[in-house]
PDB file of C-alpha atoms in Angstrom:
ATOM      1  CA  MET A   1      -3.308  -2.750  52.388  1.00  0.00           C
ATOM      2  CA  THR A   2      -0.293  -1.080  50.968  1.00  0.00           C
ATOM      3  CA  GLY A   3       2.377  -3.549  51.612  1.00  0.00           C
ATOM      4  CA  GLU A   4      -0.044  -6.412  52.699  1.00  0.00           C
ATOM      5  CA  ALA A   5      -0.838  -8.950  50.137  1.00  0.00           C
ATOM      6  CA  ARG A   6      -4.438  -9.907  49.368  1.00  0.00           C
ATOM      7  CA  ILE A   7      -6.117 -11.996  46.925  1.00  0.00           C
ATOM      8  CA  ASP A   8      -8.740 -10.222  44.586  1.00  0.00           C
ATOM      9  CA  HIS A   9     -10.941 -12.510  42.417  1.00  0.00           C
ATOM     10  CA  LEU A  10     -12.862 -12.355  39.111  1.00  0.00           C
ATOM     11  CA  VAL A  11     -14.901 -15.318  37.016  1.00  0.00           C
ATOM     12  CA  THR A  12     -14.986 -14.291  33.645  1.00  0.00           C
ATOM     13  CA  SER A  13     -16.538 -16.560  30.721  1.00  0.00           C
ATOM     14  CA  GLY A  14     -15.947 -17.517  26.910  1.00  0.00           C
ATOM     15  CA  THR A  15     -15.004 -21.007  25.620  1.00  0.00           C
ATOM     16  CA  PHE A  16     -12.384 -23.965  25.429  1.00  0.00           C
ATOM     17  CA  SER A  17     -11.345 -25.317  21.927  1.00  0.00           C
ATOM     18  CA  LEU A  18      -8.980 -28.051  21.000  1.00  0.00           C
ATOM     19  CA  ASP A  19      -9.231 -31.037  19.263  1.00  0.00           C
ATOM     20  CA  GLY A  20     -12.064 -29.634  17.377  1.00  0.00           C
ATOM     21  CA  GLY A  21     -14.348 -28.890  20.293  1.00  0.00           C
ATOM     22  CA  THR A  22     -15.897 -26.115  21.757  1.00  0.00           C
ATOM     23  CA  TRP A  23     -17.005 -25.167  25.078  1.00  0.00           C
ATOM     24  CA  GLU A  24     -18.477 -22.518  26.841  1.00  0.00           C
ATOM     25  CA  VAL A  25     -16.365 -22.150  29.983  1.00  0.00           C
ATOM     26  CA  ASP A  26     -16.495 -20.349  33.181  1.00  0.00           C
ATOM     27  CA  ASN A  27     -12.879 -19.094  34.340  1.00  0.00           C
ATOM     28  CA  ASN A  28     -11.366 -18.028  37.621  1.00  0.00           C
ATOM     29  CA  VAL A  29      -9.009 -14.921  37.241  1.00  0.00           C
ATOM     30  CA  TRP A  30      -6.946 -14.808  40.043  1.00  0.00           C
ATOM     31  CA  LEU A  31      -5.278 -11.358  41.246  1.00  0.00           C
ATOM     32  CA  VAL A  32      -2.174 -11.443  44.187  1.00  0.00           C
ATOM     33  CA  GLY A  33      -0.852  -8.179  45.226  1.00  0.00           C
ATOM     34  CA  ASP A  34      -1.338  -5.382  47.607  1.00  0.00           C
ATOM     35  CA  ASP A  35      -1.980  -1.337  46.509  1.00  0.00           C
ATOM     36  CA  ARG A  36       1.166  -1.040  44.255  1.00  0.00           C
ATOM     37  CA  GLU A  37       1.597  -3.802  42.391  1.00  0.00           C
ATOM     38  CA  VAL A  38      -0.503  -7.187  41.631  1.00  0.00           C
ATOM     39  CA  TYR A  39       0.029 -10.145  39.830  1.00  0.00           C
ATOM     40  CA  VAL A  40      -2.787 -11.511  37.464  1.00  0.00           C
ATOM     41  CA  ILE A  41      -2.802 -15.734  37.286  1.00  0.00           C
ATOM     42  CA  ASP A  42      -4.550 -16.751  34.004  1.00  0.00           C
ATOM     43  CA  ALA A  43      -5.798 -14.250  32.041  1.00  0.00           C
ATOM     44  CA  ALA A  44      -9.121 -15.291  30.803  1.00  0.00           C
ATOM     45  CA  HIS A  45     -11.843 -13.684  27.952  1.00  0.00           C
ATOM     46  CA  ASP A  46     -12.111 -10.476  29.466  1.00  0.00           C
ATOM     47  CA  ALA A  47      -9.336  -8.428  29.032  1.00  0.00           C
ATOM     48  CA  ARG A  48     -11.165  -4.989  30.166  1.00  0.00           C
ATOM     49  CA  ALA A  49     -12.805  -6.467  33.634  1.00  0.00           C
ATOM     50  CA  ILE A  50      -8.756  -7.480  34.200  1.00  0.00           C
ATOM     51  CA  ILE A  51      -7.245  -4.755  33.747  1.00  0.00           C
ATOM     52  CA  ASP A  52     -10.174  -2.699  35.516  1.00  0.00           C
ATOM     53  CA  ALA A  53      -9.285  -5.281  38.455  1.00  0.00           C
ATOM     54  CA  VAL A  54      -5.458  -4.597  38.192  1.00  0.00           C
ATOM     55  CA  GLY A  55      -6.486  -0.723  38.156  1.00  0.00           C
ATOM     56  CA  ASP A  56      -3.863   1.816  39.125  1.00  0.00           C
ATOM     57  CA  ARG A  57      -1.059  -1.257  40.196  1.00  0.00           C
ATOM     58  CA  ARG A  58       1.654  -2.283  38.275  1.00  0.00           C
ATOM     59  CA  LEU A  59       1.032  -5.099  37.353  1.00  0.00           C
ATOM     60  CA  LEU A  60       4.256  -7.331  37.632  1.00  0.00           C
ATOM     61  CA  GLY A  61       3.523 -10.041  35.258  1.00  0.00           C
ATOM     62  CA  ILE A  62       1.091 -12.578  33.871  1.00  0.00           C
ATOM     63  CA  LEU A  63       1.338 -15.831  34.621  1.00  0.00           C
ATOM     64  CA  CYS A  64      -0.270 -18.664  32.921  1.00  0.00           C
ATOM     65  CA  THR A  65      -0.693 -21.964  34.767  1.00  0.00           C
ATOM     66  CA  HIS A  66      -1.136 -23.537  31.833  1.00  0.00           C
ATOM     67  CA  GLY A  67      -1.590 -23.081  27.622  1.00  0.00           C
ATOM     68  CA  HIS A  68      -5.169 -23.970  27.186  1.00  0.00           C
ATOM     69  CA  ASP A  69      -7.201 -21.333  25.050  1.00  0.00           C
ATOM     70  CA  ASP A  70      -9.592 -20.176  27.761  1.00  0.00           C
ATOM     71  CA  HIS A  71      -6.601 -19.587  30.541  1.00  0.00           C
ATOM     72  CA  ILE A  72      -4.764 -17.175  28.016  1.00  0.00           C
ATOM     73  CA  ASP A  73      -6.929 -15.396  25.427  1.00  0.00           C
ATOM     74  CA  ALA A  74      -6.876 -12.323  27.200  1.00  0.00           C
ATOM     75  CA  ALA A  75      -3.250 -12.577  28.236  1.00  0.00           C
ATOM     76  CA  PRO A  76      -1.806 -10.164  25.293  1.00  0.00           C
ATOM     77  CA  ASP A  77      -4.574  -7.799  25.522  1.00  0.00           C
ATOM     78  CA  VAL A  78      -3.426  -7.405  29.029  1.00  0.00           C
ATOM     79  CA  ALA A  79       0.067  -7.157  28.139  1.00  0.00           C
ATOM     80  CA  ASP A  80      -0.502  -4.321  25.976  1.00  0.00           C
ATOM     81  CA  ALA A  81      -2.576  -2.387  27.706  1.00  0.00           C
ATOM     82  CA  THR A  82      -0.291  -3.019  30.840  1.00  0.00           C
ATOM     83  CA  GLY A  83       3.470  -3.384  29.620  1.00  0.00           C
ATOM     84  CA  ALA A  84       3.415  -6.750  31.687  1.00  0.00           C
ATOM     85  CA  PRO A  85       4.837  -9.614  30.520  1.00  0.00           C
ATOM     86  CA  ILE A  86       3.558 -12.736  29.837  1.00  0.00           C
ATOM     87  CA  LEU A  87       5.330 -16.082  32.035  1.00  0.00           C
ATOM     88  CA  LEU A  88       4.389 -19.496  30.568  1.00  0.00           C
ATOM     89  CA  HIS A  89       5.914 -22.886  30.871  1.00  0.00           C
ATOM     90  CA  PRO A  90       7.722 -23.915  28.057  1.00  0.00           C
ATOM     91  CA  GLU A  91       6.254 -26.956  27.492  1.00  0.00           C
ATOM     92  CA  ASP A  92       3.042 -25.864  27.323  1.00  0.00           C
ATOM     93  CA  GLU A  93       4.336 -23.361  24.167  1.00  0.00           C
ATOM     94  CA  ALA A  94       2.682 -25.585  21.527  1.00  0.00           C
ATOM     95  CA  LEU A  95      -0.594 -25.218  22.903  1.00  0.00           C
ATOM     96  CA  TRP A  96      -0.236 -21.323  23.329  1.00  0.00           C
ATOM     97  CA  ARG A  97       0.569 -21.092  19.524  1.00  0.00           C
ATOM     98  CA  MET A  98      -2.753 -22.552  18.868  1.00  0.00           C
ATOM     99  CA  ARG A  99      -4.512 -19.408  19.772  1.00  0.00           C
ATOM    100  CA  HIS A 100      -1.349 -17.004  19.296  1.00  0.00           C
ATOM    101  CA  PRO A 101       0.416 -17.993  16.256  1.00  0.00           C
ATOM    102  CA  ARG A 102       1.799 -14.582  15.926  1.00  0.00           C
ATOM    103  CA  ARG A 103       2.749 -14.017  19.958  1.00  0.00           C
ATOM    104  CA  ALA A 104       4.891 -15.289  21.937  1.00  0.00           C
ATOM    105  CA  PRO A 105       4.760 -15.458  25.703  1.00  0.00           C
ATOM    106  CA  ASP A 106       7.413 -12.968  27.107  1.00  0.00           C
ATOM    107  CA  GLY A 107       9.376 -15.391  29.502  1.00  0.00           C
ATOM    108  CA  ARG A 108       9.182 -18.594  31.048  1.00  0.00           C
ATOM    109  CA  LEU A 109       7.439 -20.001  34.816  1.00  0.00           C
ATOM    110  CA  VAL A 110       9.248 -23.597  35.402  1.00  0.00           C
ATOM    111  CA  GLU A 111       9.982 -25.198  38.589  1.00  0.00           C
ATOM    112  CA  GLY A 112      11.693 -23.905  41.028  1.00  0.00           C
ATOM    113  CA  ASP A 113      11.037 -20.497  39.850  1.00  0.00           C
ATOM    114  CA  VAL A 114      10.196 -17.677  42.624  1.00  0.00           C
ATOM    115  CA  LEU A 115       8.016 -14.922  42.750  1.00  0.00           C
ATOM    116  CA  THR A 116       7.941 -11.695  44.991  1.00  0.00           C
ATOM    117  CA  VAL A 117       4.792  -9.489  44.978  1.00  0.00           C
ATOM    118  CA  ALA A 118       4.228  -7.025  48.226  1.00  0.00           C
ATOM    119  CA  ASP A 119       6.318  -9.462  50.414  1.00  0.00           C
ATOM    120  CA  THR A 120       4.703 -12.462  49.587  1.00  0.00           C
ATOM    121  CA  GLU A 121       6.516 -15.734  47.444  1.00  0.00           C
ATOM    122  CA  LEU A 122       4.560 -17.492  45.023  1.00  0.00           C
ATOM    123  CA  ARG A 123       6.928 -20.736  44.256  1.00  0.00           C
ATOM    124  CA  VAL A 124       6.493 -22.284  40.891  1.00  0.00           C
ATOM    125  CA  LEU A 125       5.521 -25.925  41.027  1.00  0.00           C
ATOM    126  CA  HIS A 126       5.654 -28.032  37.653  1.00  0.00           C
ATOM    127  CA  THR A 127       2.586 -30.140  37.859  1.00  0.00           C
ATOM    128  CA  PRO A 128       2.495 -31.424  33.977  1.00  0.00           C
ATOM    129  CA  GLY A 129      -0.695 -34.151  34.122  1.00  0.00           C
ATOM    130  CA  HIS A 130      -3.412 -31.711  32.732  1.00  0.00           C
ATOM    131  CA  SER A 131      -1.219 -30.815  29.933  1.00  0.00           C
ATOM    132  CA  PRO A 132       2.442 -31.129  29.729  1.00  0.00           C
ATOM    133  CA  GLY A 133       3.848 -27.642  31.144  1.00  0.00           C
ATOM    134  CA  ALA A 134       1.242 -27.036  33.881  1.00  0.00           C
ATOM    135  CA  VAL A 135       2.253 -25.230  36.659  1.00  0.00           C
ATOM    136  CA  CYS A 136       0.366 -24.201  40.047  1.00  0.00           C
ATOM    137  CA  LEU A 137       1.892 -21.257  42.242  1.00  0.00           C
ATOM    138  CA  TYR A 138       2.045 -22.293  45.551  1.00  0.00           C
ATOM    139  CA  ALA A 139       2.180 -19.150  48.421  1.00  0.00           C
ATOM    140  CA  PRO A 140       3.026 -20.968  51.645  1.00  0.00           C
ATOM    141  CA  THR A 141       2.334 -17.424  53.495  1.00  0.00           C
ATOM    142  CA  LEU A 142      -0.911 -16.067  51.662  1.00  0.00           C
ATOM    143  CA  THR A 143      -3.478 -16.477  54.181  1.00  0.00           C
ATOM    144  CA  ALA A 144      -6.800 -14.040  53.787  1.00  0.00           C
ATOM    145  CA  GLY A 145      -9.277 -15.126  50.928  1.00  0.00           C
ATOM    146  CA  ALA A 146     -10.949 -12.617  48.021  1.00  0.00           C
ATOM    147  CA  PRO A 147     -13.925 -10.249  49.301  1.00  0.00           C
ATOM    148  CA  ASP A 148     -16.268 -12.420  47.670  1.00  0.00           C
ATOM    149  CA  GLU A 149     -14.820 -15.965  48.884  1.00  0.00           C
ATOM    150  CA  GLY A 150     -16.703 -15.167  52.587  1.00  0.00           C
ATOM    151  CA  GLY A 151     -14.037 -14.736  54.350  1.00  0.00           C
ATOM    152  CA  LEU A 152     -12.398 -18.707  53.343  1.00  0.00           C
ATOM    153  CA  SER A 153      -8.746 -18.147  54.881  1.00  0.00           C
ATOM    154  CA  GLY A 154      -6.339 -20.984  55.509  1.00  0.00           C
ATOM    155  CA  VAL A 155      -2.175 -21.870  56.238  1.00  0.00           C
ATOM    156  CA  GLY A 156      -1.084 -20.993  52.624  1.00  0.00           C
ATOM    157  CA  THR A 157      -2.540 -20.820  48.884  1.00  0.00           C
ATOM    158  CA  LEU A 158      -2.099 -23.224  45.927  1.00  0.00           C
ATOM    159  CA  PHE A 159      -3.159 -21.853  42.565  1.00  0.00           C
ATOM    160  CA  SER A 160      -4.118 -24.923  41.572  1.00  0.00           C
ATOM    161  CA  GLY A 161      -4.697 -24.008  37.426  1.00  0.00           C
ATOM    162  CA  ASP A 162      -6.844 -27.009  36.127  1.00  0.00           C
ATOM    163  CA  THR A 163      -4.363 -29.841  38.147  1.00  0.00           C
ATOM    164  CA  LEU A 164      -5.976 -29.728  41.546  1.00  0.00           C
ATOM    165  CA  PHE A 165     -10.083 -29.626  41.562  1.00  0.00           C
ATOM    166  CA  GLN A 166     -13.065 -29.532  44.425  1.00  0.00           C
ATOM    167  CA  GLY A 167     -13.332 -33.171  43.386  1.00  0.00           C
ATOM    168  CA  GLY A 168     -10.338 -34.577  41.645  1.00  0.00           C
ATOM    169  CA  PRO A 169      -7.617 -34.113  39.075  1.00  0.00           C
ATOM    170  CA  GLY A 170      -8.331 -31.934  36.182  1.00  0.00           C
ATOM    171  CA  ALA A 171      -9.566 -33.325  32.918  1.00  0.00           C
ATOM    172  CA  THR A 172      -6.740 -35.475  31.005  1.00  0.00           C
ATOM    173  CA  GLY A 173      -9.224 -37.043  28.022  1.00  0.00           C
ATOM    174  CA  ARG A 174      -7.730 -34.714  25.287  1.00  0.00           C
ATOM    175  CA  SER A 175      -4.407 -33.800  23.572  1.00  0.00           C
ATOM    176  CA  TYR A 176      -1.001 -33.116  25.144  1.00  0.00           C
ATOM    177  CA  SER A 177      -2.535 -34.846  28.507  1.00  0.00           C
ATOM    178  CA  SER A 178      -2.076 -37.914  30.705  1.00  0.00           C
ATOM    179  CA  PHE A 179      -3.523 -39.139  33.486  1.00  0.00           C
ATOM    180  CA  PRO A 180      -1.246 -41.308  35.232  1.00  0.00           C
ATOM    181  CA  THR A 181       1.627 -37.978  34.858  1.00  0.00           C
ATOM    182  CA  ILE A 182      -1.611 -35.641  36.613  1.00  0.00           C
ATOM    183  CA  ILE A 183      -1.893 -38.135  39.707  1.00  0.00           C
ATOM    184  CA  ASP A 184       1.762 -38.278  39.939  1.00  0.00           C
ATOM    185  CA  SER A 185       2.182 -34.498  40.087  1.00  0.00           C
ATOM    186  CA  ILE A 186      -1.000 -34.500  42.497  1.00  0.00           C
ATOM    187  CA  ARG A 187       0.027 -37.262  44.576  1.00  0.00           C
ATOM    188  CA  ASP A 188       4.141 -36.021  44.834  1.00  0.00           C
ATOM    189  CA  ARG A 189       3.620 -32.415  44.882  1.00  0.00           C
ATOM    190  CA  LEU A 190       0.455 -31.261  45.925  1.00  0.00           C
ATOM    191  CA  LEU A 191      -0.757 -33.709  48.401  1.00  0.00           C
ATOM    192  CA  THR A 192       2.364 -32.903  49.942  1.00  0.00           C
ATOM    193  CA  LEU A 193       1.803 -29.507  51.142  1.00  0.00           C
ATOM    194  CA  PRO A 194       0.142 -28.499  54.268  1.00  0.00           C
ATOM    195  CA  ALA A 195      -3.692 -29.662  54.334  1.00  0.00           C
ATOM    196  CA  GLU A 196      -4.780 -26.474  55.969  1.00  0.00           C
ATOM    197  CA  THR A 197      -3.371 -24.899  52.465  1.00  0.00           C
ATOM    198  CA  VAL A 198      -6.711 -23.719  50.513  1.00  0.00           C
ATOM    199  CA  VAL A 199      -6.830 -24.529  46.839  1.00  0.00           C
ATOM    200  CA  ARG A 200      -8.029 -21.801  44.467  1.00  0.00           C
ATOM    201  CA  THR A 201      -8.841 -23.155  40.838  1.00  0.00           C
ATOM    202  CA  GLY A 202      -8.779 -22.636  37.386  1.00  0.00           C
ATOM    203  CA  HIS A 203     -12.610 -23.345  37.681  1.00  0.00           C
ATOM    204  CA  GLY A 204     -15.821 -23.675  40.466  1.00  0.00           C
ATOM    205  CA  ASP A 205     -15.155 -23.816  43.473  1.00  0.00           C
ATOM    206  CA  SER A 206     -12.326 -23.384  46.073  1.00  0.00           C
ATOM    207  CA  THR A 207     -11.064 -26.355  48.079  1.00  0.00           C
ATOM    208  CA  THR A 208      -7.809 -27.831  50.569  1.00  0.00           C
ATOM    209  CA  ILE A 209      -5.720 -29.873  50.009  1.00  0.00           C
ATOM    210  CA  GLY A 210      -6.798 -31.743  53.652  1.00  0.00           C
ATOM    211  CA  ALA A 211      -9.733 -32.430  51.905  1.00  0.00           C
ATOM    212  CA  GLU A 212      -8.839 -33.549  48.627  1.00  0.00           C
ATOM    213  CA  ALA A 213      -5.822 -36.096  49.928  1.00  0.00           C
ATOM    214  CA  PRO A 214      -8.105 -38.928  51.065  1.00  0.00           C
ATOM    215  CA  HIS A 215      -9.716 -39.412  48.072  1.00  0.00           C
ATOM    216  CA  LEU A 216      -6.579 -40.096  45.765  1.00  0.00           C
ATOM    217  CA  GLU A 217      -7.517 -43.891  45.808  1.00  0.00           C
ATOM    218  CA  GLU A 218     -10.688 -43.215  44.239  1.00  0.00           C
ATOM    219  CA  TRP A 219      -9.503 -41.142  42.017  1.00  0.00           C
ATOM    220  CA  ILE A 220      -6.965 -43.757  40.686  1.00  0.00           C
ATOM    221  CA  ALA A 221      -9.910 -46.316  40.518  1.00  0.00           C
ATOM    222  CA  ARG A 222     -11.880 -43.991  38.729  1.00  0.00           C
ATOM    223  CA  GLY A 223      -9.488 -43.504  36.049  1.00  0.00           C
ATOM    224  CA  HIS A 224     -10.615 -39.722  35.305  1.00  0.00           C
TER     225      HIS A 224
END
């Protein structure tokens, strides 16, 4: 498959800590690339598993959808092992420092950035709400699903981090989050994408924009 972008998928397990609490979590780690080069989206928990999934490919970067510790805890170890830069939106650097006070990200992921791997664009969408610097990565031409997704495919892919899930927006009940802001991000930035776009999330099952869009008013009414 050299030269044709594909998605690889890992589920890793660990903890998420914020505001004095700690919870057990399973995270989705997404890899986008071909046989030569690849990006990792959210290096969560298990650096060795992520490095093994990269294999002998060139790791172009570790893309952090946001700065919560369950999405970034393995990032420095993966970076140190591969030489790849860690990219994070600057508005989440305070969250990053809670987990990695002596290791800064190597660069920024900001609105309008376009990253390319295997002739496939990943467009950075700033979607604050779950955290101030939360981003999604939109790949309008990436259609094939990961091998463990049972053939799931669509017209384009959105890697949504913890902004949009199957069943609603990401959590906003903790520090650095805002429910009105995440609703604005989802309504204005995500639900405007083609309905067939597959949403590959930070936790749990994938969905589509078309499956989630009809429920926006329900989410607003329930307030979370």
